[in-house]
Coordinates of C-alpha atoms and ligand atoms in Angstrom, one line a residue:
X1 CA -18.2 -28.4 -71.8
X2 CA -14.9 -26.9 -72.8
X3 CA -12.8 -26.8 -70.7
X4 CA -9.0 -24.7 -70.4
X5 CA -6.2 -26.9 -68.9
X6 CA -3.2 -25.0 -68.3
X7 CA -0.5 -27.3 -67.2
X8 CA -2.5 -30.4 -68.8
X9 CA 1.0 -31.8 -70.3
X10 CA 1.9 -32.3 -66.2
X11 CA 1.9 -34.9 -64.0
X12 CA -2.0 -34.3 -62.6
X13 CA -2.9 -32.5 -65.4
X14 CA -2.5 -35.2 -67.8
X15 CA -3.9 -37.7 -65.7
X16 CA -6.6 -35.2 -65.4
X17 CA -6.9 -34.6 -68.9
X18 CA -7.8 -38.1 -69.4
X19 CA -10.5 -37.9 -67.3
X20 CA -12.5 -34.7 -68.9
X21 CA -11.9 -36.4 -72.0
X22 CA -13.4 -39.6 -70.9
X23 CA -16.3 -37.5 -69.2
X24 CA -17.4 -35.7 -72.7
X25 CA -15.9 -32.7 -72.9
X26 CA -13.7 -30.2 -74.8
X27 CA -10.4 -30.1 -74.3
X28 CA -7.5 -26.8 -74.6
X29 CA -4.2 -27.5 -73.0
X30 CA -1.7 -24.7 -73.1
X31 CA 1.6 -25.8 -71.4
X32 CA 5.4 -24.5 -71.8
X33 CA 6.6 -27.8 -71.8
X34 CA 8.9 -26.0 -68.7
X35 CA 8.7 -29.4 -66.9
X36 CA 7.1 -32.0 -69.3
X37 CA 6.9 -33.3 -72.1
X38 CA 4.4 -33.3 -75.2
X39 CA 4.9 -37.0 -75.5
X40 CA 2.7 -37.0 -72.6
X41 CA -0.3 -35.7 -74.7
X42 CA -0.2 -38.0 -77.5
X43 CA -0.9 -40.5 -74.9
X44 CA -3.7 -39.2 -73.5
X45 CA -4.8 -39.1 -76.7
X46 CA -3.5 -42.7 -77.7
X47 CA -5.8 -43.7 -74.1
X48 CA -8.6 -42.2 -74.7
X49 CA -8.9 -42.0 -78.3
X50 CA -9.8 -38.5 -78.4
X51 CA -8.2 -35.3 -79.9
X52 CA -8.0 -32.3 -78.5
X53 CA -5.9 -28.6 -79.2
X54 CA -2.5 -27.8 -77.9
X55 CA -1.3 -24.2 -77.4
X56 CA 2.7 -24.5 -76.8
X57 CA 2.6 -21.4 -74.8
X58 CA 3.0 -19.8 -71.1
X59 CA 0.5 -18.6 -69.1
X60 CA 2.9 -15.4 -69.2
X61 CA 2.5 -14.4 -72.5
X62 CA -0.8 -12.4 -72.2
X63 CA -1.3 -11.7 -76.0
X64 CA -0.8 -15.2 -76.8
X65 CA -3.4 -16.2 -73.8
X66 CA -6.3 -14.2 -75.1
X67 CA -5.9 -15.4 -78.3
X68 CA -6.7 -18.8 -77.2
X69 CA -9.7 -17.1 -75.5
X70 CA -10.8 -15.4 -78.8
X71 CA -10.5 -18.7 -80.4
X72 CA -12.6 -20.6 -78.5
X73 CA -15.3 -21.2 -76.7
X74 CA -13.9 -21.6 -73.2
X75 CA -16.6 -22.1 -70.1
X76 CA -13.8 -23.0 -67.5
X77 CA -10.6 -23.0 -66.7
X78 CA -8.4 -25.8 -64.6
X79 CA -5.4 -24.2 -63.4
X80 CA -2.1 -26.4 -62.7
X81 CA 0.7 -24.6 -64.5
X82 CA 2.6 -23.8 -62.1
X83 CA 6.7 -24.4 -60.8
X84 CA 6.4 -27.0 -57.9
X85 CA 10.3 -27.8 -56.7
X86 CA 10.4 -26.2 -52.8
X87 CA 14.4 -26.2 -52.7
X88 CA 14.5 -24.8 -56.3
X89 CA 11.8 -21.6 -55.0
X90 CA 14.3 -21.0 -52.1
X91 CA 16.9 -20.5 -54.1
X92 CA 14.9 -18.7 -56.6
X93 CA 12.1 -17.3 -55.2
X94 CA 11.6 -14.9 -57.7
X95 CA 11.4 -17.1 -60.5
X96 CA 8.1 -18.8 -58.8
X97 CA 6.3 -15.2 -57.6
X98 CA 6.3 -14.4 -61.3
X99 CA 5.7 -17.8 -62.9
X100 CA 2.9 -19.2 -60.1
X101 CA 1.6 -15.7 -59.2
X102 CA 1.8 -13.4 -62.1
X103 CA 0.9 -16.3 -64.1
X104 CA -2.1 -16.9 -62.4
X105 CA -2.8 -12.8 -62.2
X106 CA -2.9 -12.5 -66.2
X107 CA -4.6 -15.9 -66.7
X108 CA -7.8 -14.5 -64.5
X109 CA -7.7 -10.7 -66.0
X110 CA -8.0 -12.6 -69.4
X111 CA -10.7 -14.8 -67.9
X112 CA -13.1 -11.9 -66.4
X113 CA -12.3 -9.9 -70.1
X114 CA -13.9 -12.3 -71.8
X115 CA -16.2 -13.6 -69.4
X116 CA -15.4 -17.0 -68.0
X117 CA -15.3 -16.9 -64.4
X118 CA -15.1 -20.6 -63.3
X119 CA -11.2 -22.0 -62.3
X120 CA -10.1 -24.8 -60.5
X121 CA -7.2 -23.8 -58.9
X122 CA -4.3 -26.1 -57.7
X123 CA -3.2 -25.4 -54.0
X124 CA -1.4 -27.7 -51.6
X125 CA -1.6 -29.4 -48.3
X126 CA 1.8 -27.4 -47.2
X127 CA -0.5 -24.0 -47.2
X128 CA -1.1 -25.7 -43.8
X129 CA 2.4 -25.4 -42.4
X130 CA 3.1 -26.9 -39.3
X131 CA -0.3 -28.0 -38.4
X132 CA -2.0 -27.6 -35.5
X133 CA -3.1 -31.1 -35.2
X134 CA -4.3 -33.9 -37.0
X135 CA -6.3 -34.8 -39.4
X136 CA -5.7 -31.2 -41.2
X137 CA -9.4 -29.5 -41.7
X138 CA -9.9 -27.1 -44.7
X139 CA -10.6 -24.1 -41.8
X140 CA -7.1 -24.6 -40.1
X141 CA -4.4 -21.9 -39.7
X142 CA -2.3 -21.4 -43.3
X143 CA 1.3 -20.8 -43.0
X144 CA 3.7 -20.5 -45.8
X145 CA 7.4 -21.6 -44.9
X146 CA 9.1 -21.4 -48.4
X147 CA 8.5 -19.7 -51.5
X148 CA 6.9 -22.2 -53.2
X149 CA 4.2 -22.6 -50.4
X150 CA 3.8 -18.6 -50.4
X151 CA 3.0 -18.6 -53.8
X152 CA 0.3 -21.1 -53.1
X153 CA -0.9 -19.2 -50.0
X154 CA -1.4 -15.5 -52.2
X155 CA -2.4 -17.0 -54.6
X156 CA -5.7 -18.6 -53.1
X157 CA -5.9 -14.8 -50.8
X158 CA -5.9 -13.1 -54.4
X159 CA -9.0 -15.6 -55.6
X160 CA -10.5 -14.9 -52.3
X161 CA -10.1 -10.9 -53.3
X162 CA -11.4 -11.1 -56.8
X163 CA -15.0 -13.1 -55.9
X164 CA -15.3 -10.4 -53.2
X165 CA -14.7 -7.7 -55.9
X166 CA -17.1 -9.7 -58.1
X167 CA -19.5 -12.5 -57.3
X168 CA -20.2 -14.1 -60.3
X169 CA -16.8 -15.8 -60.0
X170 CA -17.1 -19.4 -59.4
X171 CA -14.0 -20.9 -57.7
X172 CA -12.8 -24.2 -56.5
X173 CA -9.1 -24.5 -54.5
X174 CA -8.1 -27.8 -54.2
X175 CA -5.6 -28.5 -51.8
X176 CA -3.7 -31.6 -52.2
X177 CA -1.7 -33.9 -50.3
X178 CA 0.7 -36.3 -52.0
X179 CA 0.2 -37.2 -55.1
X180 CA 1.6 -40.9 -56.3
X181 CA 0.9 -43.2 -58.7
X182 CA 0.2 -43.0 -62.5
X183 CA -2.5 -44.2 -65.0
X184 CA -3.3 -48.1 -65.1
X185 CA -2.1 -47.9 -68.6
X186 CA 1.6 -47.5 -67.7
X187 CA 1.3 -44.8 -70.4
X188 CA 1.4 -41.7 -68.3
X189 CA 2.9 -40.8 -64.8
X190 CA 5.1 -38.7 -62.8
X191 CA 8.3 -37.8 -65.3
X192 CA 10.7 -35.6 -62.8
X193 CA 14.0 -34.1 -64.1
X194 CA 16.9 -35.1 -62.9
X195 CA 16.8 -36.8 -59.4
X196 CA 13.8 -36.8 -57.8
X197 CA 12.9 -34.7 -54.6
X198 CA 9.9 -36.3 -53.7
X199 CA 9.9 -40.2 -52.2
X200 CA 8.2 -42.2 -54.6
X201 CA 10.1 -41.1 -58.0
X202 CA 13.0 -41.8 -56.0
X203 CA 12.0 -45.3 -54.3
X204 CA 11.6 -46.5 -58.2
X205 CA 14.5 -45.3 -59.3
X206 CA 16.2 -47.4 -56.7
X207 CA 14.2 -50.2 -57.6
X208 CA 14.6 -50.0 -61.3
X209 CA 18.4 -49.6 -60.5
X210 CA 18.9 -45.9 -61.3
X211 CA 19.7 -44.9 -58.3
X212 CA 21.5 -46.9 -55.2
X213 CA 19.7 -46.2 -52.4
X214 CA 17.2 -44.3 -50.7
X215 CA 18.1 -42.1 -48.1
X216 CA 15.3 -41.9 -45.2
X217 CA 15.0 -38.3 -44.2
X218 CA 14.7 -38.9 -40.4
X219 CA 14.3 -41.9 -38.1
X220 CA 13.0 -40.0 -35.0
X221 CA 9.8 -38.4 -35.6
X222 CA 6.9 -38.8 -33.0
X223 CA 5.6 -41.2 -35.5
X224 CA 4.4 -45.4 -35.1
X225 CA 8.1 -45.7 -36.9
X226 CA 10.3 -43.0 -36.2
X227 CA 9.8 -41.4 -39.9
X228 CA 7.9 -38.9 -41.4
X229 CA 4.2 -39.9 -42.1
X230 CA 2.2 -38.4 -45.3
X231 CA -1.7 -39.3 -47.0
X232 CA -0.7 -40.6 -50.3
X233 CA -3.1 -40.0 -52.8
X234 CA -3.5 -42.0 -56.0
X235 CA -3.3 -39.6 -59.2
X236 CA -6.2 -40.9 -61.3
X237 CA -8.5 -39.9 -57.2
X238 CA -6.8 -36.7 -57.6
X239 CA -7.8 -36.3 -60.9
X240 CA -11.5 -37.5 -60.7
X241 CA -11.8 -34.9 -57.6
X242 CA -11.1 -32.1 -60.6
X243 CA -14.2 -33.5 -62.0
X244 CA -16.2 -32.7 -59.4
X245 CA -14.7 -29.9 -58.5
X246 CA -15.6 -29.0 -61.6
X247 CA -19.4 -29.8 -61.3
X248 CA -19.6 -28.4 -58.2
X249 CA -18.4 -24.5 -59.6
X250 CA -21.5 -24.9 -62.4
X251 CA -23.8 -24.7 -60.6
X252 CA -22.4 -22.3 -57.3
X253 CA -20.9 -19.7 -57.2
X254 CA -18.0 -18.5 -54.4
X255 CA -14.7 -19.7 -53.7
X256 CA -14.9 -23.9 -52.6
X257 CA -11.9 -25.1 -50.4
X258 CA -11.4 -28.8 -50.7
X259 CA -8.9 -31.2 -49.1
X260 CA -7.8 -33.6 -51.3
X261 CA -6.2 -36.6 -49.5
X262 CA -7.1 -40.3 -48.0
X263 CA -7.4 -39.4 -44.4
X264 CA -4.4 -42.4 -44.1
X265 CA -1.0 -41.7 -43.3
X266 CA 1.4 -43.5 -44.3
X267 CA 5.2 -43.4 -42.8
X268 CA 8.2 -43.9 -44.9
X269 CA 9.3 -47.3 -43.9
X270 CA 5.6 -48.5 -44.5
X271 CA 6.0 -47.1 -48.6
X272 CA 9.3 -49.0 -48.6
X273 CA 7.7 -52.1 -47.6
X274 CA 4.8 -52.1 -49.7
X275 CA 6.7 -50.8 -52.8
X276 CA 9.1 -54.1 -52.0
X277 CA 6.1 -56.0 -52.0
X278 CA 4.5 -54.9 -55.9
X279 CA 8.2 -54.9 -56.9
X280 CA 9.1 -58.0 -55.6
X281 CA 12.5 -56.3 -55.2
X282 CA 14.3 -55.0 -52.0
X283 CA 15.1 -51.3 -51.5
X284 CA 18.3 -50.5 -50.1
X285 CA 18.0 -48.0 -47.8
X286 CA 20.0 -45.8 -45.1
X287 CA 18.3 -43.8 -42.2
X288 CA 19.9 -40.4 -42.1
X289 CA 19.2 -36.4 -41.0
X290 CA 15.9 -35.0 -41.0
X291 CA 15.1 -32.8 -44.1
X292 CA 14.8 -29.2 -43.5
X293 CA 11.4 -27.8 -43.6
X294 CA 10.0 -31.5 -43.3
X295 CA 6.9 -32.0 -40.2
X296 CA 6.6 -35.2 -38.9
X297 CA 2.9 -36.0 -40.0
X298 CA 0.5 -34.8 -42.2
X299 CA -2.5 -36.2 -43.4
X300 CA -6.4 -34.6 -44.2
X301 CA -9.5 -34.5 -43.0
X302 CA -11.3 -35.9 -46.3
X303 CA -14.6 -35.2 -45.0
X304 CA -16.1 -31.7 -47.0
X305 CA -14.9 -33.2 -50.4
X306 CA -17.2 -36.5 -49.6
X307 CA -20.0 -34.5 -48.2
X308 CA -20.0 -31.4 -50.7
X309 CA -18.6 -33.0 -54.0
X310 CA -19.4 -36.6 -53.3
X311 CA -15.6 -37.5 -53.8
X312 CA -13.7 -39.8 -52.4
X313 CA -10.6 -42.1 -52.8
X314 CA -11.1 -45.3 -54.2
X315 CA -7.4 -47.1 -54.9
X316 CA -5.4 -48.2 -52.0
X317 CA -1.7 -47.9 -51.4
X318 CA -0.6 -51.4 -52.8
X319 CA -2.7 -49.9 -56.2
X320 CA -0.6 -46.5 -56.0
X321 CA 2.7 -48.2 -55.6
X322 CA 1.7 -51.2 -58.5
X323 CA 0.5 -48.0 -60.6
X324 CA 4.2 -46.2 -60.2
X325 CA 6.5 -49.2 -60.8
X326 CA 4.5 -50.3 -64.3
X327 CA 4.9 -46.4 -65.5
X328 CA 9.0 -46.6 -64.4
X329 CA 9.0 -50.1 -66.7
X330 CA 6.8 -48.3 -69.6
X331 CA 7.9 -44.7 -69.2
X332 CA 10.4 -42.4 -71.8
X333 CA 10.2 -43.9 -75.0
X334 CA 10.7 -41.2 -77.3
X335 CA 10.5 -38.5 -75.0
X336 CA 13.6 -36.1 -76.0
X337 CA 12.4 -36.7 -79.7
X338 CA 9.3 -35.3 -79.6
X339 CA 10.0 -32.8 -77.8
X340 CA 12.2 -31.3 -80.0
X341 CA 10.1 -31.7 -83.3
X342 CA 7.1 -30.5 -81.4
X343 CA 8.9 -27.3 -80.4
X344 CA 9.3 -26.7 -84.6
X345 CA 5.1 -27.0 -84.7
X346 CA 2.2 -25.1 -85.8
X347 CA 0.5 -23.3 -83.0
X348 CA -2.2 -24.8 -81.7
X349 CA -1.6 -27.7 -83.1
X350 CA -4.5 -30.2 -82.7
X351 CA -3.6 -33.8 -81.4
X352 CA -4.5 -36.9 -83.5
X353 CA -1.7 -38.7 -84.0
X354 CA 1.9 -39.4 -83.0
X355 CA 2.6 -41.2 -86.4
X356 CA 1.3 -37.3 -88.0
X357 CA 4.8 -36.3 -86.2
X358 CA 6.8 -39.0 -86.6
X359 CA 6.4 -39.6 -90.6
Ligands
LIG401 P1 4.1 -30.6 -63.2 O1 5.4 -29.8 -63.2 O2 4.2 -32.0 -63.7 O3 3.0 -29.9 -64.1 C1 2.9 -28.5 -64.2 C2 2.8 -28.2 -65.7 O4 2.8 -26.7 -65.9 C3 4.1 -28.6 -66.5 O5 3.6 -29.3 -67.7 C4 4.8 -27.3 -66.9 O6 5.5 -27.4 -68.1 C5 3.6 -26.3 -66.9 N1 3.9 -24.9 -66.7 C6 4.7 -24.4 -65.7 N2 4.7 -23.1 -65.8 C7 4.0 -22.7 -66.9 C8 3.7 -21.5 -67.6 N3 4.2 -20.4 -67.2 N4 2.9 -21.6 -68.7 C9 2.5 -22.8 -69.2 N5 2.7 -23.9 -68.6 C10 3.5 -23.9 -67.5 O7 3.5 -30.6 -61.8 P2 2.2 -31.4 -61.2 O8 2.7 -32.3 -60.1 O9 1.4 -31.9 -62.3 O10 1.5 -30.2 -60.4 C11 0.4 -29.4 -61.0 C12 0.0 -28.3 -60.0 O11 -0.3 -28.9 -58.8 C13 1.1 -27.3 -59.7 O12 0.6 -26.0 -59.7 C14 1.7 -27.8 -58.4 O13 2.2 -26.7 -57.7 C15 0.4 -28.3 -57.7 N6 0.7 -29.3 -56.7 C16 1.4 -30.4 -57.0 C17 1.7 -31.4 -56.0 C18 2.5 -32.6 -56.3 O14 3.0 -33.2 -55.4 N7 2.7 -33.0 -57.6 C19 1.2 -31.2 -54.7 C20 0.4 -30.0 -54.4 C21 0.2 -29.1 -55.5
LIG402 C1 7.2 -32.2 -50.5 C2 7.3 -30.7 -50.3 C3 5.9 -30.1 -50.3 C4 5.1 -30.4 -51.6 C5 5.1 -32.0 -51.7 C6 4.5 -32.4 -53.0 C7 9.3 -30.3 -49.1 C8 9.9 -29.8 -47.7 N1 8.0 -30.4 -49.1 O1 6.4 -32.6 -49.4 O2 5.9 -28.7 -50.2 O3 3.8 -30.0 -51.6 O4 6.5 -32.5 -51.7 O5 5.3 -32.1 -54.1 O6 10.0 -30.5 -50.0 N2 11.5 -38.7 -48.0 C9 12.6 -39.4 -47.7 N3 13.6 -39.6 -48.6 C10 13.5 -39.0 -49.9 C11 12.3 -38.2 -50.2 C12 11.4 -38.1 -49.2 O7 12.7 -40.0 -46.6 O8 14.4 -39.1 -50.7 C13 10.4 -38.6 -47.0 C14 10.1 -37.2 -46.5 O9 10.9 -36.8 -45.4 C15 8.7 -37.3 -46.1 C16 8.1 -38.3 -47.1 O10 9.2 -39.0 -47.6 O11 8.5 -37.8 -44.8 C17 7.4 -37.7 -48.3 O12 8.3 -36.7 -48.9 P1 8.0 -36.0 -50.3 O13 7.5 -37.0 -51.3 O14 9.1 -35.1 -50.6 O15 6.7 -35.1 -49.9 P2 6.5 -34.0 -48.8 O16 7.6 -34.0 -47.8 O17 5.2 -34.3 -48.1

């Protein structure tokens, strides 16, 4: 099948990249390069051997978009470009309703003009809020408390709309919890841009010396510990759920909610201590305020994903952390190079080689 990946230079969509490739199909990416990197690409392409087309473009640019639709033969679309940083869509807000939802708005008129109505769509665990209780069901209240989260939450109420309007659409929203870890490869992973928001970027950073020390947001949660508990889910699970998600939408049509976590939680203090563990270094760390916005616990009900796409994660938490720390030794050779000689390249420019580039 050929298969659309917006976002595919990302963190999951990379990883997730891999795995279409590795499953026989066709791959498109179109990505901005707002928060990545082309480098990423050439090592998908240097891990799975395969080529694939590159459209240096955002989903924004409508004329550009159909193009790639004219151009080839797209059956589906998996959706992850997208602006992710919740402080950053608080102080901009409008910056992510434009990117994440008029984004998403042109992407699907270009898909029902030329008739592909099957997207995977990436939505979010905090579309749950403050949850109700725990383990978090795909049928619990949704409650958007930042920007960010809002996007998410209209977004997924606009996918809703258009199979109503239409029911040949064929739509799977995959709600994720936290994403960790990279490929076994140490070739791809999590690349943020300047310092890290989210814990484990951060926790390697300390232990590969970057940074000094973590800061614990909160030491008196209603949690075993006293700090914040979250499912951790390894990238290359996340990835192979896309993959059935993907399945799954061939065959049925409607719009398919899916959890995508453990079912574990995992508190802060218990990351530290297994991260120590792979490292075999210690983590300084200091306790201090909660973060704003933060709950206390949140962790899924895995159990639709098993039963209806038979999913389910397979690497542990000692895996996700061992998976992390070899990308933070491997990671960023090259990085700001390419980059800037890609920007200079045909568009699309089909992927073989870096040493194409580099000559
Ligand atoms: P990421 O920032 O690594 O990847 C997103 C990709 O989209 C980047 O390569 C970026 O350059 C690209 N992009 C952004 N706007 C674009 C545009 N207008 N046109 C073309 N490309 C554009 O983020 P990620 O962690 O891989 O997340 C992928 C998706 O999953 C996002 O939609 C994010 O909101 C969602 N999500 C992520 C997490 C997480 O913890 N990483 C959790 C829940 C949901
Ligand atoms: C955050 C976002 C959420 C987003 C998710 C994945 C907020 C409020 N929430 O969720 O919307 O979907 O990332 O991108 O930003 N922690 C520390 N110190 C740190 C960093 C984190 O103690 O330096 C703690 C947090 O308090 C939390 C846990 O580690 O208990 C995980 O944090 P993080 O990785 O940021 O993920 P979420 O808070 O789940």
């Amino acid at each position: 099948m050929s298969v659309l990946v917006t976002g595919g230079a990302g963190y999951i969509g990379s990883h997730t990249v891999v795995e279409l490739l590795n499953t026989g199909n066709d791959v498109i990416v179109v990505d901005n390069f707002s928060n990545s990197n082309p480098e990423s690409l050439f090592r998908i392409s240097e891990i799975t051997g395969k080529d694939f087309k590159v459209y240096n473009l955002s989903i924004l640019d409508r004329e550009g978009l159909e193009k790639i639709f004219l151009d080839n033969n797209i059956q589906a679309v998996i959706h992850f470009a997208g602006l992710k940083a919740v402080g950053e869509s608080v102080e901009q807000p409008l910056k992510y309703y434009i990117n994440n939802i008029s984004g998403t708005l042109i992407l699907c008129e270009v898909m029902q003009k030329y008739e592909v109505k099957k997207l995977v769509f990436s939505s979010s665990a905090t579309v749950y809020g403050l949850p109700k209780a725990l383990p978090i069901s795909e049928d619990f209240p949704l409650n958007a408390t930042n920007p960010y989260g809002r996007s998410k939450l209209i977004v997924e109420e606009i996918l809703e709309d258009l199979f109503n309007s239409d029911k040949e659409w064929s739509i799977s929203i995959l709600r994720y919890f936290n994403p960790i870890g990279a490929h076994e490869s140490g070739k791809i992973g999590e690349d943020p841009i300047g310092v890290p928001n989210n814990l484990l970027p951060f926790i390697t950073k300390v232990a590969a010396g970057e940074l000094k020390e973590l800061k614990v947001f909160g030491g008196d949660y209603p949690t075993k510990d006293g700090t914040g508990v979250r499912d951790y889910i390894h990238v290359v699970d996340l990835a192979m759920g896309h993959i059935k998600a993907l399945e799954k939408i061939l065959f049925t049509k409607g719009v398919h909610i899916y959890n995508l976590g453990t079912g574990s939680g995992y508190s802060v203090l218990q990351i530290i201590a297994s991260f120590e563990k792979t490292c075999g270094k210690t983590i300084p760390y200091t306790i201090g305020e909660r973060r704003p916005g933060d709950v206390s616990a949140c962790y899924a009900n895995p159990l639709k994903a098993k039963s209806e796409l038979n999913w389910s994660t397979m690497r542990g938490i000692e895996e996700m952390c061992a998976d992390s720390w070899r990308w933070q030794l491997n990671s960023k050779k090259d990085y700001k190079k390419i980059k800037t000689i890609f920007a200079e390249m045909e568009n699309p420019y089909l992927l073989k080689s870096k040493r194409d580039f580099l000559l």
